[in-house]
Amino acid sequence: MIEYKYAEEKAILIHYAKLLGAKEAEKIIETGQVKNSDQATTLKQLYWAMVDQAVKDKGQGVAILEIEGYEHWLEYIFHSLNGYLVSSGYENEWDTE
């Protein structure tokens, strides 16, 4: 299971999965586990798309990001996803561009 340091991390991921129309990524986040290489890649792609969108959202009143600042939340989420995918054997999927 994906373990988050803060519950808000999952909420932020779901927020951006919905915003970006990433239905498969949203399912992965909801179940809390990656079952194959394609899902690992989907989760990675959501993360980087979310980073791009969060930068655009800075100062736009996205309440969940303003709790502590978007940079901190993106870093927390990075470490949670990276730790999970690497420990689950999906390091290549996470690291591949």
GROMACS .gro file of N, CA, C and O in nm, residues 13-95:
model
  332
   13LEU      N    1  -0.344   1.432  -0.452
   13LEU     CA    2  -0.334   1.345  -0.569
   13LEU      C    3  -0.470   1.322  -0.633
   13LEU      O    4  -0.484   1.329  -0.756
   14ILE      N    5  -0.571   1.296  -0.552
   14ILE     CA    6  -0.705   1.275  -0.606
   14ILE      C    7  -0.758   1.402  -0.671
   14ILE      O    8  -0.817   1.398  -0.779
   15HIS      N    9  -0.734   1.517  -0.607
   15HIS     CA   10  -0.776   1.645  -0.664
   15HIS      C   11  -0.720   1.662  -0.805
   15HIS      O   12  -0.794   1.694  -0.899
   16TYR      N   13  -0.591   1.638  -0.820
   16TYR     CA   14  -0.528   1.658  -0.951
   16TYR      C   15  -0.563   1.547  -1.050
   16TYR      O   16  -0.575   1.573  -1.170
   17ALA      N   17  -0.582   1.426  -1.003
   17ALA     CA   18  -0.625   1.319  -1.094
   17ALA      C   19  -0.760   1.356  -1.155
   17ALA      O   20  -0.780   1.342  -1.276
   18LYS      N   21  -0.850   1.408  -1.073
   18LYS     CA   22  -0.982   1.449  -1.123
   18LYS      C   23  -0.969   1.570  -1.215
   18LYS      O   24  -1.028   1.572  -1.324
   19LEU      N   25  -0.893   1.668  -1.173
   19LEU     CA   26  -0.875   1.790  -1.252
   19LEU      C   27  -0.815   1.759  -1.389
   19LEU      O   28  -0.857   1.817  -1.490
   20LEU      N   29  -0.721   1.667  -1.393
   20LEU     CA   30  -0.651   1.633  -1.516
   20LEU      C   31  -0.719   1.521  -1.595
   20LEU      O   32  -0.671   1.480  -1.700
   21GLY      N   33  -0.829   1.469  -1.543
   21GLY     CA   34  -0.901   1.362  -1.612
   21GLY      C   35  -0.827   1.230  -1.615
   21GLY      O   36  -0.845   1.150  -1.706
   22ALA      N   37  -0.744   1.206  -1.514
   22ALA     CA   38  -0.662   1.085  -1.507
   22ALA      C   39  -0.737   0.977  -1.428
   22ALA      O   40  -0.703   0.948  -1.313
   23LYS      N   41  -0.837   0.918  -1.490
   23LYS     CA   42  -0.924   0.822  -1.422
   23LYS      C   43  -0.849   0.697  -1.375
   23LYS      O   44  -0.873   0.648  -1.266
   24GLU      N   45  -0.759   0.646  -1.456
   24GLU     CA   46  -0.682   0.527  -1.417
   24GLU      C   47  -0.593   0.558  -1.297
   24GLU      O   48  -0.584   0.479  -1.203
   25ALA      N   49  -0.529   0.674  -1.299
   25ALA     CA   50  -0.445   0.714  -1.185
   25ALA      C   51  -0.530   0.731  -1.059
   25ALA      O   52  -0.488   0.692  -0.950
   26GLU      N   53  -0.648   0.786  -1.076
   26GLU     CA   54  -0.737   0.803  -0.961
   26GLU      C   55  -0.772   0.668  -0.900
   26GLU      O   56  -0.772   0.652  -0.777
   27LYS      N   57  -0.799   0.568  -0.983
   27LYS     CA   58  -0.829   0.433  -0.933
   27LYS      C   59  -0.710   0.376  -0.856
   27LYS      O   60  -0.727   0.313  -0.751
   28ILE      N   61  -0.590   0.396  -0.908
   28ILE     CA   62  -0.469   0.346  -0.842
   28ILE      C   63  -0.454   0.411  -0.705
   28ILE      O   64  -0.426   0.344  -0.605
   29ILE      N   65  -0.474   0.541  -0.699
   29ILE     CA   66  -0.462   0.614  -0.572
   29ILE      C   67  -0.567   0.565  -0.473
   29ILE      O   68  -0.537   0.545  -0.355
   30GLU      N   69  -0.689   0.546  -0.521
   30GLU     CA   70  -0.796   0.499  -0.433
   30GLU      C   71  -0.766   0.360  -0.376
   30GLU      O   72  -0.791   0.336  -0.258
   31THR      N   73  -0.714   0.269  -0.459
   31THR     CA   74  -0.683   0.134  -0.409
   31THR      C   75  -0.554   0.132  -0.328
   31THR      O   76  -0.535   0.043  -0.246
   32GLY      N   77  -0.465   0.228  -0.356
   32GLY     CA   78  -0.343   0.238  -0.279
   32GLY      C   79  -0.233   0.142  -0.320
   32GLY      O   80  -0.136   0.125  -0.248
   33GLN      N   81  -0.249   0.080  -0.437
   33GLN     CA   82  -0.143  -0.011  -0.481
   33GLN      C   83  -0.134  -0.017  -0.633
   33GLN      O   84  -0.232   0.001  -0.703
   34VAL      N   85  -0.012  -0.041  -0.677
   34VAL     CA   86   0.018  -0.057  -0.819
   34VAL      C   87   0.033  -0.205  -0.846
   34VAL      O   88   0.104  -0.275  -0.774
   35LYS      N   89  -0.033  -0.253  -0.951
   35LYS     CA   90  -0.033  -0.396  -0.979
   35LYS      C   91   0.059  -0.436  -1.094
   35LYS      O   92   0.088  -0.554  -1.111
   36ASN      N   93   0.103  -0.338  -1.175
   36ASN     CA   94   0.189  -0.373  -1.288
   36ASN      C   95   0.266  -0.251  -1.337
   36ASN      O   96   0.246  -0.140  -1.287
   37SER      N   97   0.352  -0.275  -1.432
   37SER     CA   98   0.439  -0.170  -1.486
   37SER      C   99   0.360  -0.054  -1.548
   37SER      O  100   0.396   0.062  -1.530
   38ASP      N  101   0.252  -0.086  -1.617
   38ASP     CA  102   0.171   0.019  -1.678
   38ASP      C  103   0.110   0.110  -1.573
   38ASP      O  104   0.105   0.232  -1.590
   39GLN      N  105   0.064   0.053  -1.464
   39GLN     CA  106   0.008   0.135  -1.357
   39GLN      C  107   0.115   0.221  -1.291
   39GLN      O  108   0.089   0.335  -1.254
   40ALA      N  109   0.235   0.167  -1.275
   40ALA     CA  110   0.345   0.246  -1.218
   40ALA      C  111   0.374   0.367  -1.307
   40ALA      O  112   0.393   0.478  -1.258
   41THR      N  113   0.375   0.344  -1.437
   41THR     CA  114   0.399   0.453  -1.532
   41THR      C  115   0.285   0.554  -1.527
   41THR      O  116   0.309   0.676  -1.529
   42THR      N  117   0.163   0.508  -1.515
   42THR     CA  118   0.047   0.597  -1.505
   42THR      C  119   0.058   0.686  -1.382
   42THR      O  120   0.033   0.807  -1.389
   43LEU      N  121   0.099   0.629  -1.270
   43LEU     CA  122   0.113   0.706  -1.147
   43LEU      C  123   0.224   0.809  -1.160
   43LEU      O  124   0.209   0.924  -1.118
   44LYS      N  125   0.334   0.770  -1.222
   44LYS     CA  126   0.444   0.864  -1.244
   44LYS      C  127   0.399   0.978  -1.334
   44LYS      O  128   0.427   1.095  -1.307
   45GLN      N  129   0.328   0.946  -1.440
   45GLN     CA  130   0.282   1.049  -1.533
   45GLN      C  131   0.187   1.146  -1.464
   45GLN      O  132   0.192   1.267  -1.489
   46LEU      N  133   0.100   1.095  -1.377
   46LEU     CA  134   0.013   1.184  -1.301
   46LEU      C  135   0.096   1.278  -1.216
   46LEU      O  136   0.069   1.398  -1.210
   47TYR      N  137   0.196   1.224  -1.148
   47TYR     CA  138   0.276   1.309  -1.059
   47TYR      C  139   0.336   1.426  -1.137
   47TYR      O  140   0.324   1.541  -1.094
   48TRP      N  141   0.399   1.399  -1.249
   48TRP     CA  142   0.465   1.507  -1.322
   48TRP      C  143   0.366   1.603  -1.387
   48TRP      O  144   0.389   1.723  -1.394
   49ALA      N  145   0.251   1.553  -1.430
   49ALA     CA  146   0.146   1.642  -1.482
   49ALA      C  147   0.092   1.728  -1.368
   49ALA      O  148   0.063   1.848  -1.387
   50MET      N  149   0.080   1.670  -1.251
   50MET     CA  150   0.034   1.742  -1.134
   50MET      C  151   0.131   1.852  -1.095
   50MET      O  152   0.090   1.964  -1.061
   51VAL      N  153   0.260   1.824  -1.103
   51VAL     CA  154   0.361   1.926  -1.073
   51VAL      C  155   0.343   2.046  -1.166
   51VAL      O  156   0.339   2.161  -1.121
   52ASP      N  157   0.330   2.019  -1.295
   52ASP     CA  158   0.311   2.128  -1.392
   52ASP      C  159   0.185   2.208  -1.360
   52ASP      O  160   0.187   2.331  -1.363
   53GLN      N  161   0.076   2.139  -1.330
   53GLN     CA  162  -0.050   2.207  -1.301
   53GLN      C  163  -0.042   2.284  -1.169
   53GLN      O  164  -0.093   2.395  -1.157
   54ALA      N  165   0.021   2.227  -1.067
   54ALA     CA  166   0.033   2.293  -0.937
   54ALA      C  167   0.111   2.423  -0.948
   54ALA      O  168   0.079   2.522  -0.882
   55VAL      N  169   0.213   2.424  -1.033
   55VAL     CA  170   0.290   2.548  -1.055
   55VAL      C  171   0.197   2.654  -1.114
   55VAL      O  172   0.201   2.770  -1.072
   56LYS      N  173   0.113   2.615  -1.207
   56LYS     CA  174   0.015   2.708  -1.266
   56LYS      C  175  -0.087   2.753  -1.162
   56LYS      O  176  -0.136   2.865  -1.167
   57ASP      N  177  -0.121   2.663  -1.068
   57ASP     CA  178  -0.223   2.692  -0.968
   57ASP      C  179  -0.171   2.778  -0.853
   57ASP      O  180  -0.252   2.827  -0.773
   58LYS      N  181  -0.042   2.797  -0.843
   58LYS     CA  182   0.015   2.875  -0.732
   58LYS      C  183  -0.050   3.013  -0.728
   58LYS      O  184  -0.055   3.082  -0.828
   59GLY      N  185  -0.100   3.047  -0.610
   59GLY     CA  186  -0.162   3.177  -0.591
   59GLY      C  187  -0.302   3.190  -0.650
   59GLY      O  188  -0.360   3.298  -0.651
   60GLN      N  189  -0.358   3.079  -0.697
   60GLN     CA  190  -0.491   3.082  -0.759
   60GLN      C  191  -0.602   3.039  -0.664
   60GLN      O  192  -0.713   3.014  -0.707
   61GLY      N  193  -0.570   3.026  -0.536
   61GLY     CA  194  -0.672   2.994  -0.438
   61GLY      C  195  -0.706   2.847  -0.425
   61GLY      O  196  -0.815   2.813  -0.382
   62VAL      N  197  -0.615   2.758  -0.462
   62VAL     CA  198  -0.637   2.615  -0.442
   62VAL      C  199  -0.605   2.587  -0.295
   62VAL      O  200  -0.489   2.575  -0.256
   63ALA      N  201  -0.710   2.583  -0.215
   63ALA     CA  202  -0.696   2.581  -0.069
   63ALA      C  203  -0.604   2.470  -0.019
   63ALA      O  204  -0.522   2.492   0.070
   64ILE      N  205  -0.616   2.352  -0.074
   64ILE     CA  206  -0.539   2.238  -0.023
   64ILE      C  207  -0.389   2.260  -0.039
   64ILE      O  208  -0.309   2.215   0.042
   65LEU      N  209  -0.349   2.335  -0.142
   65LEU     CA  210  -0.206   2.362  -0.162
   65LEU      C  211  -0.156   2.476  -0.075
   65LEU      O  212  -0.037   2.487  -0.049
   66GLU      N  213  -0.245   2.560  -0.030
   66GLU     CA  214  -0.204   2.676   0.047
   66GLU      C  215  -0.190   2.647   0.195
   66GLU      O  216  -0.144   2.732   0.271
   67ILE      N  217  -0.227   2.526   0.236
   67ILE     CA  218  -0.213   2.488   0.377
   67ILE      C  219  -0.067   2.503   0.421
   67ILE      O  220  -0.039   2.558   0.525
   68GLU      N  221   0.023   2.453   0.340
   68GLU     CA  222   0.165   2.457   0.376
   68GLU      C  223   0.250   2.508   0.261
   68GLU      O  224   0.369   2.528   0.276
   69GLY      N  225   0.192   2.527   0.147
   69GLY     CA  226   0.266   2.570   0.030
   69GLY      C  227   0.285   2.455  -0.066
   69GLY      O  228   0.313   2.343  -0.025
   70TYR      N  229   0.267   2.484  -0.193
   70TYR     CA  230   0.267   2.375  -0.290
   70TYR      C  231   0.402   2.304  -0.300
   70TYR      O  232   0.406   2.184  -0.325
   71GLU      N  233   0.513   2.375  -0.281
   71GLU     CA  234   0.643   2.310  -0.291
   71GLU      C  235   0.658   2.197  -0.189
   71GLU      O  236   0.709   2.090  -0.221
   72HIS      N  237   0.613   2.223  -0.067
   72HIS     CA  238   0.623   2.121   0.038
   72HIS      C  239   0.536   2.000   0.006
   72HIS      O  240   0.580   1.886   0.021
   73TRP      N  241   0.413   2.026  -0.039
   73TRP     CA  242   0.325   1.913  -0.070
   73TRP      C  243   0.378   1.830  -0.185
   73TRP      O  244   0.375   1.707  -0.181
   74LEU      N  245   0.431   1.895  -0.288
   74LEU     CA  246   0.486   1.820  -0.401
   74LEU      C  247   0.606   1.736  -0.357
   74LEU      O  248   0.623   1.623  -0.403
   75GLU      N  249   0.684   1.790  -0.267
   75GLU     CA  250   0.800   1.714  -0.217
   75GLU      C  251   0.754   1.594  -0.134
   75GLU      O  252   0.807   1.483  -0.149
   76TYR      N  253   0.657   1.614  -0.047
   76TYR     CA  254   0.606   1.502   0.034
   76TYR      C  255   0.551   1.392  -0.057
   76TYR      O  256   0.578   1.273  -0.036
   77ILE      N  257   0.472   1.432  -0.156
   77ILE     CA  258   0.412   1.335  -0.248
   77ILE      C  259   0.520   1.263  -0.328
   77ILE      O  260   0.514   1.141  -0.348
   78PHE      N  261   0.621   1.338  -0.374
   78PHE     CA  262   0.732   1.277  -0.447
   78PHE      C  263   0.793   1.164  -0.364
   78PHE      O  264   0.812   1.053  -0.413
   79HIS      N  265   0.823   1.192  -0.239
   79HIS     CA  266   0.889   1.091  -0.155
   79HIS      C  267   0.797   0.972  -0.128
   79HIS      O  268   0.844   0.858  -0.126
   80SER      N  269   0.669   0.997  -0.108
   80SER     CA  270   0.576   0.886  -0.085
   80SER      C  271   0.567   0.795  -0.207
   80SER      O  272   0.575   0.673  -0.195
   81LEU      N  273   0.549   0.855  -0.325
   81LEU     CA  274   0.536   0.774  -0.447
   81LEU      C  275   0.667   0.708  -0.483
   81LEU      O  276   0.670   0.589  -0.518
   82ASN      N  277   0.777   0.782  -0.475
   82ASN     CA  278   0.908   0.726  -0.506
   82ASN      C  279   0.939   0.609  -0.414
   82ASN      O  280   0.978   0.501  -0.461
   83GLY      N  281   0.920   0.626  -0.286
   83GLY     CA  282   0.948   0.518  -0.190
   83GLY      C  283   0.864   0.395  -0.217
   83GLY      O  284   0.915   0.282  -0.215
   84TYR      N  285   0.737   0.416  -0.245
   84TYR     CA  286   0.649   0.303  -0.272
   84TYR      C  287   0.688   0.231  -0.401
   84TYR      O  288   0.702   0.109  -0.402
   85LEU      N  289   0.705   0.305  -0.509
   85LEU     CA  290   0.734   0.242  -0.638
   85LEU      C  291   0.870   0.172  -0.638
   85LEU      O  292   0.882   0.061  -0.688
   86VAL      N  293   0.970   0.234  -0.580
   86VAL     CA  294   1.103   0.172  -0.575
   86VAL      C  295   1.098   0.045  -0.490
   86VAL      O  296   1.148  -0.060  -0.531
   87SER      N  297   1.034   0.052  -0.374
   87SER     CA  298   1.029  -0.067  -0.287
   87SER      C  299   0.941  -0.177  -0.345
   87SER      O  300   0.955  -0.293  -0.307
   88SER      N  301   0.853  -0.141  -0.438
   88SER     CA  302   0.766  -0.240  -0.501
   88SER      C  303   0.823  -0.294  -0.632
   88SER      O  304   0.756  -0.370  -0.702
   89GLY      N  305   0.945  -0.253  -0.666
   89GLY     CA  306   1.011  -0.306  -0.784
   89GLY      C  307   0.986  -0.227  -0.912
   89GLY      O  308   1.014  -0.276  -1.022
   90TYR      N  309   0.936  -0.104  -0.899
   90TYR     CA  310   0.906  -0.022  -1.017
   90TYR      C  311   0.998   0.099  -1.029
   90TYR      O  312   0.959   0.205  -1.077
   91GLU      N  313   1.122   0.081  -0.989
   91GLU     CA  314   1.219   0.190  -0.995
   91GLU      C  315   1.240   0.238  -1.138
   91GLU      O  316   1.246   0.359  -1.164
   92ASN      N  317   1.251   0.146  -1.232
   92ASN     CA  318   1.272   0.185  -1.373
   92ASN      C  319   1.156   0.269  -1.425
   92ASN      O  320   1.177   0.366  -1.497
   93GLU      N  321   1.035   0.230  -1.392
   93GLU     CA  322   0.918   0.303  -1.438
   93GLU      C  323   0.918   0.445  -1.379
   93GLU      O  324   0.884   0.541  -1.449
   94TRP      N  325   0.957   0.457  -1.254
   94TRP     CA  326   0.961   0.588  -1.189
   94TRP      C  327   1.069   0.676  -1.249
   94TRP      O  328   1.050   0.795  -1.270
   95ASP      N  329   1.184   0.617  -1.279
   95ASP     CA  330   1.299   0.694  -1.327
   95ASP      C  331   1.298   0.723  -1.477
   95ASP      O  332   1.365   0.815  -1.521
   0.00000   0.00000   0.00000
